[in-house]
């Protein structure tokens, strides 16, 4: 059977809410002026949760661009903590997610096209595809959990999904 084509959706806080938060300086979020008027603070955008035994760490992921069309064959989740990605190069990228819970099927997958000024924070246990950078080598600031217990479950999709081009 041919892999179903995943329908790209624009990344919005509302559409992404079942999977986590969107990290962006939007007028829709609480923001206020600080530093004597020099700076606007877009406040409390995401819940970084690493559980009682984890430690929050900040890393940079330097992703190679994915070639399109791209076949989504696997998904992963981090049951012990959230994982946030914030693009550092101002370039669009792709996010493929499925709800936390049982292993997803291709019918559960959602494909979001993120702008270069939008980050995402995957909720604990939310299924997602590893980083999907586009067009050029791209750096992302990543906030996630460090700890001794294993924190990455992977599944292979019985029927893969297809990200066609152009998204
Ligand atoms: N393995 C790793 O740290 N990266 C993945 O979790 C990812 O979501 O890219
Ligand atoms: Ni991950």
PDB file of N, CA and C in Angstrom, residues 26-133:
ATOM      1  N   UNK A  26       4.139  36.042  20.387  1.00  0.00           N
ATOM      2  CA  UNK A  26       2.839  36.353  19.775  1.00  0.00           C
ATOM      3  C   UNK A  26       2.040  37.278  20.694  1.00  0.00           C
ATOM      4  N   UNK A  27       1.292  38.181  20.092  1.00  0.00           N
ATOM      5  CA  UNK A  27       0.436  39.054  20.924  1.00  0.00           C
ATOM      6  C   UNK A  27      -0.667  38.268  21.612  1.00  0.00           C
ATOM      7  N   UNK A  28      -0.815  37.015  21.232  1.00  0.00           N
ATOM      8  CA  UNK A  28      -1.861  36.183  21.860  1.00  0.00           C
ATOM      9  C   UNK A  28      -1.422  35.663  23.227  1.00  0.00           C
ATOM     10  N   UNK A  29      -0.119  35.816  23.534  1.00  0.00           N
ATOM     11  CA  UNK A  29       0.362  35.312  24.828  1.00  0.00           C
ATOM     12  C   UNK A  29       0.619  36.502  25.759  1.00  0.00           C
ATOM     13  N   UNK A  30       0.726  36.175  27.021  1.00  0.00           N
ATOM     14  CA  UNK A  30       0.967  37.236  28.013  1.00  0.00           C
ATOM     15  C   UNK A  30       2.341  37.850  27.752  1.00  0.00           C
ATOM     16  N   UNK A  31       2.375  39.173  27.607  1.00  0.00           N
ATOM     17  CA  UNK A  31       3.672  39.840  27.431  1.00  0.00           C
ATOM     18  C   UNK A  31       3.618  41.206  28.092  1.00  0.00           C
ATOM     19  N   UNK A  32       4.779  41.639  28.570  1.00  0.00           N
ATOM     20  CA  UNK A  32       4.836  42.922  29.254  1.00  0.00           C
ATOM     21  C   UNK A  32       6.241  43.512  29.098  1.00  0.00           C
ATOM     22  N   UNK A  33       6.292  44.821  29.280  1.00  0.00           N
ATOM     23  CA  UNK A  33       7.541  45.544  29.046  1.00  0.00           C
ATOM     24  C   UNK A  33       8.406  45.529  30.299  1.00  0.00           C
ATOM     25  N   UNK A  34       9.702  45.289  30.112  1.00  0.00           N
ATOM     26  CA  UNK A  34      10.660  45.265  31.224  1.00  0.00           C
ATOM     27  C   UNK A  34      11.877  46.109  30.820  1.00  0.00           C
ATOM     28  N   UNK A  35      12.846  46.104  31.725  1.00  0.00           N
ATOM     29  CA  UNK A  35      14.136  46.783  31.438  1.00  0.00           C
ATOM     30  C   UNK A  35      13.933  48.245  31.047  1.00  0.00           C
ATOM     31  N   UNK A  36      13.026  48.900  31.791  1.00  0.00           N
ATOM     32  CA  UNK A  36      12.882  50.346  31.559  1.00  0.00           C
ATOM     33  C   UNK A  36      12.345  50.679  30.185  1.00  0.00           C
ATOM     34  N   UNK A  37      11.592  49.721  29.614  1.00  0.00           N
ATOM     35  CA  UNK A  37      10.965  49.982  28.312  1.00  0.00           C
ATOM     36  C   UNK A  37      11.772  49.456  27.141  1.00  0.00           C
ATOM     37  N   UNK A  38      12.952  48.917  27.412  1.00  0.00           N
ATOM     38  CA  UNK A  38      13.820  48.453  26.318  1.00  0.00           C
ATOM     39  C   UNK A  38      13.404  47.100  25.784  1.00  0.00           C
ATOM     40  N   UNK A  39      12.726  46.306  26.616  1.00  0.00           N
ATOM     41  CA  UNK A  39      12.506  44.889  26.284  1.00  0.00           C
ATOM     42  C   UNK A  39      11.064  44.486  26.530  1.00  0.00           C
ATOM     43  N   UNK A  40      10.527  43.664  25.644  1.00  0.00           N
ATOM     44  CA  UNK A  40       9.199  43.082  25.844  1.00  0.00           C
ATOM     45  C   UNK A  40       9.390  41.627  26.234  1.00  0.00           C
ATOM     46  N   UNK A  41       8.786  41.227  27.355  1.00  0.00           N
ATOM     47  CA  UNK A  41       8.917  39.839  27.842  1.00  0.00           C
ATOM     48  C   UNK A  41       7.681  39.055  27.462  1.00  0.00           C
ATOM     49  N   UNK A  42       7.860  38.036  26.635  1.00  0.00           N
ATOM     50  CA  UNK A  42       6.773  37.106  26.297  1.00  0.00           C
ATOM     51  C   UNK A  42       6.894  35.958  27.279  1.00  0.00           C
ATOM     52  N   UNK A  43       5.978  35.946  28.211  1.00  0.00           N
ATOM     53  CA  UNK A  43       6.175  35.294  29.502  1.00  0.00           C
ATOM     54  C   UNK A  43       5.620  33.869  29.552  1.00  0.00           C
ATOM     55  N   UNK A  44       6.411  32.961  30.125  1.00  0.00           N
ATOM     56  CA  UNK A  44       5.898  31.635  30.514  1.00  0.00           C
ATOM     57  C   UNK A  44       5.258  30.914  29.330  1.00  0.00           C
ATOM     58  N   UNK A  45       6.032  30.703  28.290  1.00  0.00           N
ATOM     59  CA  UNK A  45       5.485  30.161  27.043  1.00  0.00           C
ATOM     60  C   UNK A  45       5.329  28.651  27.021  1.00  0.00           C
ATOM     61  N   UNK A  46       6.105  27.970  27.858  1.00  0.00           N
ATOM     62  CA  UNK A  46       6.069  26.499  27.791  1.00  0.00           C
ATOM     63  C   UNK A  46       6.390  25.909  29.156  1.00  0.00           C
ATOM     64  N   UNK A  47       5.828  24.736  29.414  1.00  0.00           N
ATOM     65  CA  UNK A  47       6.050  24.037  30.674  1.00  0.00           C
ATOM     66  C   UNK A  47       7.185  23.034  30.481  1.00  0.00           C
ATOM     67  N   UNK A  48       8.372  23.351  30.952  1.00  0.00           N
ATOM     68  CA  UNK A  48       9.511  22.440  30.857  1.00  0.00           C
ATOM     69  C   UNK A  48       9.431  21.502  32.055  1.00  0.00           C
ATOM     70  N   UNK A  49       9.096  20.258  31.790  1.00  0.00           N
ATOM     71  CA  UNK A  49       8.828  19.290  32.852  1.00  0.00           C
ATOM     72  C   UNK A  49       9.781  18.108  32.695  1.00  0.00           C
ATOM     73  N   UNK A  50      10.622  17.883  33.706  1.00  0.00           N
ATOM     74  CA  UNK A  50      11.569  16.758  33.630  1.00  0.00           C
ATOM     75  C   UNK A  50      11.344  15.777  34.784  1.00  0.00           C
ATOM     76  N   UNK A  51      10.235  15.961  35.489  1.00  0.00           N
ATOM     77  CA  UNK A  51       9.929  15.059  36.591  1.00  0.00           C
ATOM     78  C   UNK A  51      10.825  15.308  37.798  1.00  0.00           C
ATOM     79  N   UNK A  52      10.558  14.594  38.890  1.00  0.00           N
ATOM     80  CA  UNK A  52      11.274  14.871  40.150  1.00  0.00           C
ATOM     81  C   UNK A  52      12.756  14.478  40.103  1.00  0.00           C
ATOM     82  N   UNK A  53      13.124  13.532  39.253  1.00  0.00           N
ATOM     83  CA  UNK A  53      14.503  13.025  39.260  1.00  0.00           C
ATOM     84  C   UNK A  53      15.339  13.494  38.078  1.00  0.00           C
ATOM     85  N   UNK A  54      14.739  14.299  37.229  1.00  0.00           N
ATOM     86  CA  UNK A  54      15.482  14.728  36.043  1.00  0.00           C
ATOM     87  C   UNK A  54      16.137  16.080  36.253  1.00  0.00           C
ATOM     88  N   UNK A  55      16.943  16.445  35.300  1.00  0.00           N
ATOM     89  CA  UNK A  55      17.603  17.753  35.316  1.00  0.00           C
ATOM     90  C   UNK A  55      17.358  18.391  33.969  1.00  0.00           C
ATOM     91  N   UNK A  56      17.006  19.662  33.939  1.00  0.00           N
ATOM     92  CA  UNK A  56      16.793  20.349  32.657  1.00  0.00           C
ATOM     93  C   UNK A  56      18.160  20.661  32.065  1.00  0.00           C
ATOM     94  N   UNK A  57      18.354  20.333  30.808  1.00  0.00           N
ATOM     95  CA  UNK A  57      19.601  20.693  30.132  1.00  0.00           C
ATOM     96  C   UNK A  57      19.268  21.452  28.865  1.00  0.00           C
ATOM     97  N   UNK A  58      20.223  22.259  28.456  1.00  0.00           N
ATOM     98  CA  UNK A  58      20.083  23.047  27.235  1.00  0.00           C
ATOM     99  C   UNK A  58      21.180  22.597  26.277  1.00  0.00           C
ATOM    100  N   UNK A  59      20.784  22.234  25.059  1.00  0.00           N
ATOM    101  CA  UNK A  59      21.743  21.755  24.055  1.00  0.00           C
ATOM    102  C   UNK A  59      21.487  22.493  22.752  1.00  0.00           C
ATOM    103  N   UNK A  60      22.388  22.319  21.799  1.00  0.00           N
ATOM    104  CA  UNK A  60      22.135  22.783  20.439  1.00  0.00           C
ATOM    105  C   UNK A  60      22.166  21.560  19.531  1.00  0.00           C
ATOM    106  N   UNK A  61      21.106  21.408  18.747  1.00  0.00           N
ATOM    107  CA  UNK A  61      21.051  20.340  17.743  1.00  0.00           C
ATOM    108  C   UNK A  61      21.362  20.986  16.398  1.00  0.00           C
ATOM    109  N   UNK A  62      22.370  20.515  15.740  1.00  0.00           N
ATOM    110  CA  UNK A  62      22.707  20.995  14.388  1.00  0.00           C
ATOM    111  C   UNK A  62      22.186  19.951  13.404  1.00  0.00           C
ATOM    112  N   UNK A  63      21.023  20.228  12.825  1.00  0.00           N
ATOM    113  CA  UNK A  63      20.352  19.243  11.976  1.00  0.00           C
ATOM    114  C   UNK A  63      20.717  19.377  10.508  1.00  0.00           C
ATOM    115  N   UNK A  64      20.960  18.242   9.883  1.00  0.00           N
ATOM    116  CA  UNK A  64      21.139  18.228   8.427  1.00  0.00           C
ATOM    117  C   UNK A  64      19.759  18.365   7.786  1.00  0.00           C
ATOM    118  N   UNK A  65      19.672  19.052   6.661  1.00  0.00           N
ATOM    119  CA  UNK A  65      18.341  19.191   6.044  1.00  0.00           C
ATOM    120  C   UNK A  65      17.823  17.844   5.548  1.00  0.00           C
ATOM    121  N   UNK A  66      16.505  17.686   5.697  1.00  0.00           N
ATOM    122  CA  UNK A  66      15.871  16.466   5.189  1.00  0.00           C
ATOM    123  C   UNK A  66      15.513  16.701   3.717  1.00  0.00           C
ATOM    124  N   UNK A  67      15.676  15.649   2.922  1.00  0.00           N
ATOM    125  CA  UNK A  67      15.260  15.757   1.515  1.00  0.00           C
ATOM    126  C   UNK A  67      13.777  15.416   1.407  1.00  0.00           C
ATOM    127  N   UNK A  68      13.099  16.176   0.568  1.00  0.00           N
ATOM    128  CA  UNK A  68      11.677  15.891   0.303  1.00  0.00           C
ATOM    129  C   UNK A  68      11.553  15.289  -1.083  1.00  0.00           C
ATOM    130  N   UNK A  69      10.643  14.390  -1.320  1.00  0.00           N
ATOM    131  CA  UNK A  69       9.679  13.830  -0.355  1.00  0.00           C
ATOM    132  C   UNK A  69      10.389  12.997   0.706  1.00  0.00           C
ATOM    133  N   UNK A  70       9.787  12.976   1.902  1.00  0.00           N
ATOM    134  CA  UNK A  70      10.372  12.296   3.057  1.00  0.00           C
ATOM    135  C   UNK A  70       9.360  11.293   3.588  1.00  0.00           C
ATOM    136  N   UNK A  71       9.841  10.095   3.858  1.00  0.00           N
ATOM    137  CA  UNK A  71       8.958   9.043   4.375  1.00  0.00           C
ATOM    138  C   UNK A  71       9.104   8.973   5.894  1.00  0.00           C
ATOM    139  N   UNK A  72       8.009   9.185   6.583  1.00  0.00           N
ATOM    140  CA  UNK A  72       7.977   9.095   8.049  1.00  0.00           C
ATOM    141  C   UNK A  72       7.758   7.631   8.401  1.00  0.00           C
ATOM    142  N   UNK A  73       8.840   6.991   8.808  1.00  0.00           N
ATOM    143  CA  UNK A  73       8.784   5.538   9.071  1.00  0.00           C
ATOM    144  C   UNK A  73       8.727   5.221  10.557  1.00  0.00           C
ATOM    145  N   UNK A  74       9.163   6.186  11.385  1.00  0.00           N
ATOM    146  CA  UNK A  74       9.238   5.922  12.821  1.00  0.00           C
ATOM    147  C   UNK A  74       8.824   7.155  13.600  1.00  0.00           C
ATOM    148  N   UNK A  75       8.495   6.936  14.852  1.00  0.00           N
ATOM    149  CA  UNK A  75       8.190   8.018  15.772  1.00  0.00           C
ATOM    150  C   UNK A  75       8.849   7.684  17.103  1.00  0.00           C
ATOM    151  N   UNK A  76       9.031   8.715  17.919  1.00  0.00           N
ATOM    152  CA  UNK A  76       9.627   8.469  19.239  1.00  0.00           C
ATOM    153  C   UNK A  76       8.878   9.285  20.288  1.00  0.00           C
ATOM    154  N   UNK A  77       9.115   8.980  21.527  1.00  0.00           N
ATOM    155  CA  UNK A  77       8.560   9.765  22.630  1.00  0.00           C
ATOM    156  C   UNK A  77       9.534   9.749  23.801  1.00  0.00           C
ATOM    157  N   UNK A  78       9.357  10.740  24.673  1.00  0.00           N
ATOM    158  CA  UNK A  78      10.176  10.836  25.882  1.00  0.00           C
ATOM    159  C   UNK A  78       9.217  10.793  27.071  1.00  0.00           C
ATOM    160  N   UNK A  79       9.065   9.609  27.663  1.00  0.00           N
ATOM    161  CA  UNK A  79       8.029   9.467  28.695  1.00  0.00           C
ATOM    162  C   UNK A  79       8.325  10.213  29.989  1.00  0.00           C
ATOM    163  N   UNK A  80       9.603  10.581  30.191  1.00  0.00           N
ATOM    164  CA  UNK A  80       9.957  11.174  31.488  1.00  0.00           C
ATOM    165  C   UNK A  80      10.058  12.692  31.464  1.00  0.00           C
ATOM    166  N   UNK A  81       9.902  13.265  30.298  1.00  0.00           N
ATOM    167  CA  UNK A  81      10.049  14.724  30.280  1.00  0.00           C
ATOM    168  C   UNK A  81       9.649  15.342  28.958  1.00  0.00           C
ATOM    169  N   UNK A  82       9.538  16.654  28.996  1.00  0.00           N
ATOM    170  CA  UNK A  82       9.210  17.410  27.781  1.00  0.00           C
ATOM    171  C   UNK A  82      10.476  17.617  26.952  1.00  0.00           C
ATOM    172  N   UNK A  83      10.306  18.069  25.721  1.00  0.00           N
ATOM    173  CA  UNK A  83      11.454  18.387  24.868  1.00  0.00           C
ATOM    174  C   UNK A  83      11.088  19.584  24.005  1.00  0.00           C
ATOM    175  N   UNK A  84      11.875  20.628  24.115  1.00  0.00           N
ATOM    176  CA  UNK A  84      11.588  21.877  23.396  1.00  0.00           C
ATOM    177  C   UNK A  84      12.664  22.132  22.344  1.00  0.00           C
ATOM    178  N   UNK A  85      12.209  22.607  21.177  1.00  0.00           N
ATOM    179  CA  UNK A  85      13.108  22.973  20.076  1.00  0.00           C
ATOM    180  C   UNK A  85      12.827  24.420  19.695  1.00  0.00           C
ATOM    181  N   UNK A  86      13.865  25.236  19.657  1.00  0.00           N
ATOM    182  CA  UNK A  86      13.718  26.629  19.204  1.00  0.00           C
ATOM    183  C   UNK A  86      14.725  26.876  18.088  1.00  0.00           C
ATOM    184  N   UNK A  87      14.263  27.201  16.871  1.00  0.00           N
ATOM    185  CA  UNK A  87      15.192  27.394  15.755  1.00  0.00           C
ATOM    186  C   UNK A  87      16.089  28.606  15.976  1.00  0.00           C
ATOM    187  N   UNK A  88      17.350  28.479  15.640  1.00  0.00           N
ATOM    188  CA  UNK A  88      18.309  29.572  15.832  1.00  0.00           C
ATOM    189  C   UNK A  88      18.666  30.265  14.518  1.00  0.00           C
ATOM    190  N   UNK A  89      18.240  29.667  13.403  1.00  0.00           N
ATOM    191  CA  UNK A  89      18.609  30.245  12.107  1.00  0.00           C
ATOM    192  C   UNK A  89      17.446  30.951  11.425  1.00  0.00           C
ATOM    193  N   UNK A  90      16.307  30.988  12.094  1.00  0.00           N
ATOM    194  CA  UNK A  90      15.170  31.699  11.500  1.00  0.00           C
ATOM    195  C   UNK A  90      14.607  31.045  10.255  1.00  0.00           C
ATOM    196  N   UNK A  91      14.780  29.714  10.171  1.00  0.00           N
ATOM    197  CA  UNK A  91      14.274  29.027   8.983  1.00  0.00           C
ATOM    198  C   UNK A  91      13.117  28.098   9.314  1.00  0.00           C
ATOM    199  N   UNK A  92      12.192  27.922   8.370  1.00  0.00           N
ATOM    200  CA  UNK A  92      11.080  27.009   8.613  1.00  0.00           C
ATOM    201  C   UNK A  92      11.579  25.577   8.787  1.00  0.00           C
ATOM    202  N   UNK A  93      10.828  24.775   9.482  1.00  0.00           N
ATOM    203  CA  UNK A  93      11.129  23.351   9.662  1.00  0.00           C
ATOM    204  C   UNK A  93       9.806  22.604   9.838  1.00  0.00           C
ATOM    205  N   UNK A  94       9.906  21.305   9.938  1.00  0.00           N
ATOM    206  CA  UNK A  94       8.689  20.496  10.012  1.00  0.00           C
ATOM    207  C   UNK A  94       8.596  19.810  11.363  1.00  0.00           C
ATOM    208  N   UNK A  95       7.360  19.611  11.784  1.00  0.00           N
ATOM    209  CA  UNK A  95       7.068  18.927  13.054  1.00  0.00           C
ATOM    210  C   UNK A  95       6.015  17.863  12.760  1.00  0.00           C
ATOM    211  N   UNK A  96       6.325  16.626  13.092  1.00  0.00           N
ATOM    212  CA  UNK A  96       5.344  15.537  12.958  1.00  0.00           C
ATOM    213  C   UNK A  96       5.093  14.977  14.350  1.00  0.00           C
ATOM    214  N   UNK A  97       3.854  14.985  14.763  1.00  0.00           N
ATOM    215  CA  UNK A  97       3.489  14.559  16.113  1.00  0.00           C
ATOM    216  C   UNK A  97       2.263  13.646  16.076  1.00  0.00           C
ATOM    217  N   UNK A  98       2.094  12.942  17.213  1.00  0.00           N
ATOM    218  CA  UNK A  98       0.892  12.137  17.450  1.00  0.00           C
ATOM    219  C   UNK A  98       0.639  12.179  18.958  1.00  0.00           C
ATOM    220  N   UNK A  99      -0.590  11.975  19.364  1.00  0.00           N
ATOM    221  CA  UNK A  99      -0.912  12.104  20.791  1.00  0.00           C
ATOM    222  C   UNK A  99      -0.137  11.112  21.666  1.00  0.00           C
ATOM    223  N   UNK A 100       0.154  11.524  22.887  1.00  0.00           N
ATOM    224  CA  UNK A 100       0.741  10.589  23.868  1.00  0.00           C
ATOM    225  C   UNK A 100      -0.225   9.416  24.039  1.00  0.00           C
ATOM    226  N   UNK A 101       0.340   8.275  24.359  1.00  0.00           N
ATOM    227  CA  UNK A 101      -0.502   7.092  24.556  1.00  0.00           C
ATOM    228  C   UNK A 101       0.021   5.926  23.751  1.00  0.00           C
ATOM    229  N   UNK A 102      -0.889   5.076  23.267  1.00  0.00           N
ATOM    230  CA  UNK A 102      -0.441   3.888  22.522  1.00  0.00           C
ATOM    231  C   UNK A 102       0.366   4.271  21.284  1.00  0.00           C
ATOM    232  N   UNK A 103       1.126   3.316  20.785  1.00  0.00           N
ATOM    233  CA  UNK A 103       1.922   3.587  19.580  1.00  0.00           C
ATOM    234  C   UNK A 103       1.007   4.102  18.475  1.00  0.00           C
ATOM    235  N   UNK A 104       1.421   5.151  17.775  1.00  0.00           N
ATOM    236  CA  UNK A 104       0.558   5.754  16.752  1.00  0.00           C
ATOM    237  C   UNK A 104       0.537   4.939  15.473  1.00  0.00           C
ATOM    238  N   UNK A 105      -0.528   5.174  14.700  1.00  0.00           N
ATOM    239  CA  UNK A 105      -0.555   4.706  13.308  1.00  0.00           C
ATOM    240  C   UNK A 105      -0.462   5.952  12.434  1.00  0.00           C
ATOM    241  N   UNK A 106      -0.308   5.740  11.153  1.00  0.00           N
ATOM    242  CA  UNK A 106      -0.161   6.903  10.250  1.00  0.00           C
ATOM    243  C   UNK A 106      -1.391   7.808  10.309  1.00  0.00           C
ATOM    244  N   UNK A 107      -2.530   7.215  10.666  1.00  0.00           N
ATOM    245  CA  UNK A 107      -3.763   8.030  10.757  1.00  0.00           C
ATOM    246  C   UNK A 107      -3.709   8.997  11.922  1.00  0.00           C
ATOM    247  N   UNK A 108      -2.838   8.737  12.902  1.00  0.00           N
ATOM    248  CA  UNK A 108      -2.733   9.601  14.078  1.00  0.00           C
ATOM    249  C   UNK A 108      -1.764  10.764  13.858  1.00  0.00           C
ATOM    250  N   UNK A 109      -0.999  10.716  12.794  1.00  0.00           N
ATOM    251  CA  UNK A 109       0.063  11.702  12.604  1.00  0.00           C
ATOM    252  C   UNK A 109      -0.485  13.048  12.185  1.00  0.00           C
ATOM    253  N   UNK A 110       0.113  14.105  12.725  1.00  0.00           N
ATOM    254  CA  UNK A 110      -0.162  15.482  12.304  1.00  0.00           C
ATOM    255  C   UNK A 110       1.159  16.090  11.831  1.00  0.00           C
ATOM    256  N   UNK A 111       1.130  16.739  10.692  1.00  0.00           N
ATOM    257  CA  UNK A 111       2.302  17.415  10.122  1.00  0.00           C
ATOM    258  C   UNK A 111       2.104  18.923  10.210  1.00  0.00           C
ATOM    259  N   UNK A 112       2.999  19.589  10.926  1.00  0.00           N
ATOM    260  CA  UNK A 112       2.943  21.038  11.052  1.00  0.00           C
ATOM    261  C   UNK A 112       4.164  21.663  10.381  1.00  0.00           C
ATOM    262  N   UNK A 113       3.917  22.787   9.704  1.00  0.00           N
ATOM    263  CA  UNK A 113       5.008  23.571   9.132  1.00  0.00           C
ATOM    264  C   UNK A 113       5.263  24.739  10.078  1.00  0.00           C
ATOM    265  N   UNK A 114       6.436  24.734  10.715  1.00  0.00           N
ATOM    266  CA  UNK A 114       6.780  25.768  11.696  1.00  0.00           C
ATOM    267  C   UNK A 114       7.554  26.896  11.007  1.00  0.00           C
ATOM    268  N   UNK A 115       7.200  28.146  11.364  1.00  0.00           N
ATOM    269  CA  UNK A 115       7.979  29.264  10.866  1.00  0.00           C
ATOM    270  C   UNK A 115       9.318  29.320  11.601  1.00  0.00           C
ATOM    271  N   UNK A 116      10.221  30.073  11.089  1.00  0.00           N
ATOM    272  CA  UNK A 116      11.545  30.190  11.696  1.00  0.00           C
ATOM    273  C   UNK A 116      11.561  30.971  12.993  1.00  0.00           C
ATOM    274  N   UNK A 117      10.405  31.575  13.346  1.00  0.00           N
ATOM    275  CA  UNK A 117      10.335  32.294  14.642  1.00  0.00           C
ATOM    276  C   UNK A 117       9.418  31.557  15.619  1.00  0.00           C
ATOM    277  N   UNK A 118       9.175  30.309  15.347  1.00  0.00           N
ATOM    278  CA  UNK A 118       8.345  29.485  16.236  1.00  0.00           C
ATOM    279  C   UNK A 118       9.131  28.284  16.749  1.00  0.00           C
ATOM    280  N   UNK A 119       9.091  28.096  18.044  1.00  0.00           N
ATOM    281  CA  UNK A 119       9.623  26.862  18.625  1.00  0.00           C
ATOM    282  C   UNK A 119       8.459  25.993  19.083  1.00  0.00           C
ATOM    283  N   UNK A 120       8.787  24.758  19.453  1.00  0.00           N
ATOM    284  CA  UNK A 120       7.776  23.837  19.981  1.00  0.00           C
ATOM    285  C   UNK A 120       8.300  23.191  21.247  1.00  0.00           C
ATOM    286  N   UNK A 121       7.382  22.864  22.134  1.00  0.00           N
ATOM    287  CA  UNK A 121       7.720  22.077  23.323  1.00  0.00           C
ATOM    288  C   UNK A 121       6.810  20.855  23.316  1.00  0.00           C
ATOM    289  N   UNK A 122       7.407  19.673  23.103  1.00  0.00           N
ATOM    290  CA  UNK A 122       6.630  18.433  23.099  1.00  0.00           C
ATOM    291  C   UNK A 122       6.311  18.053  24.547  1.00  0.00           C
ATOM    292  N   UNK A 123       5.035  17.775  24.773  1.00  0.00           N
ATOM    293  CA  UNK A 123       4.639  17.320  26.104  1.00  0.00           C
ATOM    294  C   UNK A 123       5.240  15.956  26.420  1.00  0.00           C
ATOM    295  N   UNK A 124       5.242  15.615  27.699  1.00  0.00           N
ATOM    296  CA  UNK A 124       5.784  14.302  28.117  1.00  0.00           C
ATOM    297  C   UNK A 124       5.046  13.199  27.372  1.00  0.00           C
ATOM    298  N   UNK A 125       5.792  12.292  26.744  1.00  0.00           N
ATOM    299  CA  UNK A 125       5.174  11.134  26.108  1.00  0.00           C
ATOM    300  C   UNK A 125       4.522  11.409  24.772  1.00  0.00           C
ATOM    301  N   UNK A 126       4.589  12.651  24.313  1.00  0.00           N
ATOM    302  CA  UNK A 126       3.997  12.961  23.001  1.00  0.00           C
ATOM    303  C   UNK A 126       4.888  12.368  21.902  1.00  0.00           C
ATOM    304  N   UNK A 127       4.262  11.614  21.018  1.00  0.00           N
ATOM    305  CA  UNK A 127       5.014  11.004  19.914  1.00  0.00           C
ATOM    306  C   UNK A 127       5.423  12.088  18.920  1.00  0.00           C
ATOM    307  N   UNK A 128       6.642  12.009  18.470  1.00  0.00           N
ATOM    308  CA  UNK A 128       7.133  12.988  17.488  1.00  0.00           C
ATOM    309  C   UNK A 128       8.230  12.341  16.645  1.00  0.00           C
ATOM    310  N   UNK A 129       8.423  12.912  15.458  1.00  0.00           N
ATOM    311  CA  UNK A 129       9.562  12.457  14.638  1.00  0.00           C
ATOM    312  C   UNK A 129      10.778  13.275  15.047  1.00  0.00           C
ATOM    313  N   UNK A 130      11.956  12.667  15.080  1.00  0.00           N
ATOM    314  CA  UNK A 130      13.172  13.470  15.315  1.00  0.00           C
ATOM    315  C   UNK A 130      13.275  14.636  14.340  1.00  0.00           C
ATOM    316  N   UNK A 131      14.117  15.566  14.744  1.00  0.00           N
ATOM    317  CA  UNK A 131      14.243  16.864  14.093  1.00  0.00           C
ATOM    318  C   UNK A 131      14.134  16.788  12.564  1.00  0.00           C
ATOM    319  N   UNK A 132      13.306  17.649  12.032  1.00  0.00           N
ATOM    320  CA  UNK A 132      13.107  17.702  10.576  1.00  0.00           C
ATOM    321  C   UNK A 132      13.450  19.100  10.062  1.00  0.00           C
ATOM    322  N   UNK A 133      14.765  19.345   9.906  1.00  0.00           N
ATOM    323  CA  UNK A 133      15.224  20.622   9.356  1.00  0.00           C
ATOM    324  C   UNK A 133      15.059  20.582   7.840  1.00  0.00           C
TER     325      UNK A 133
END
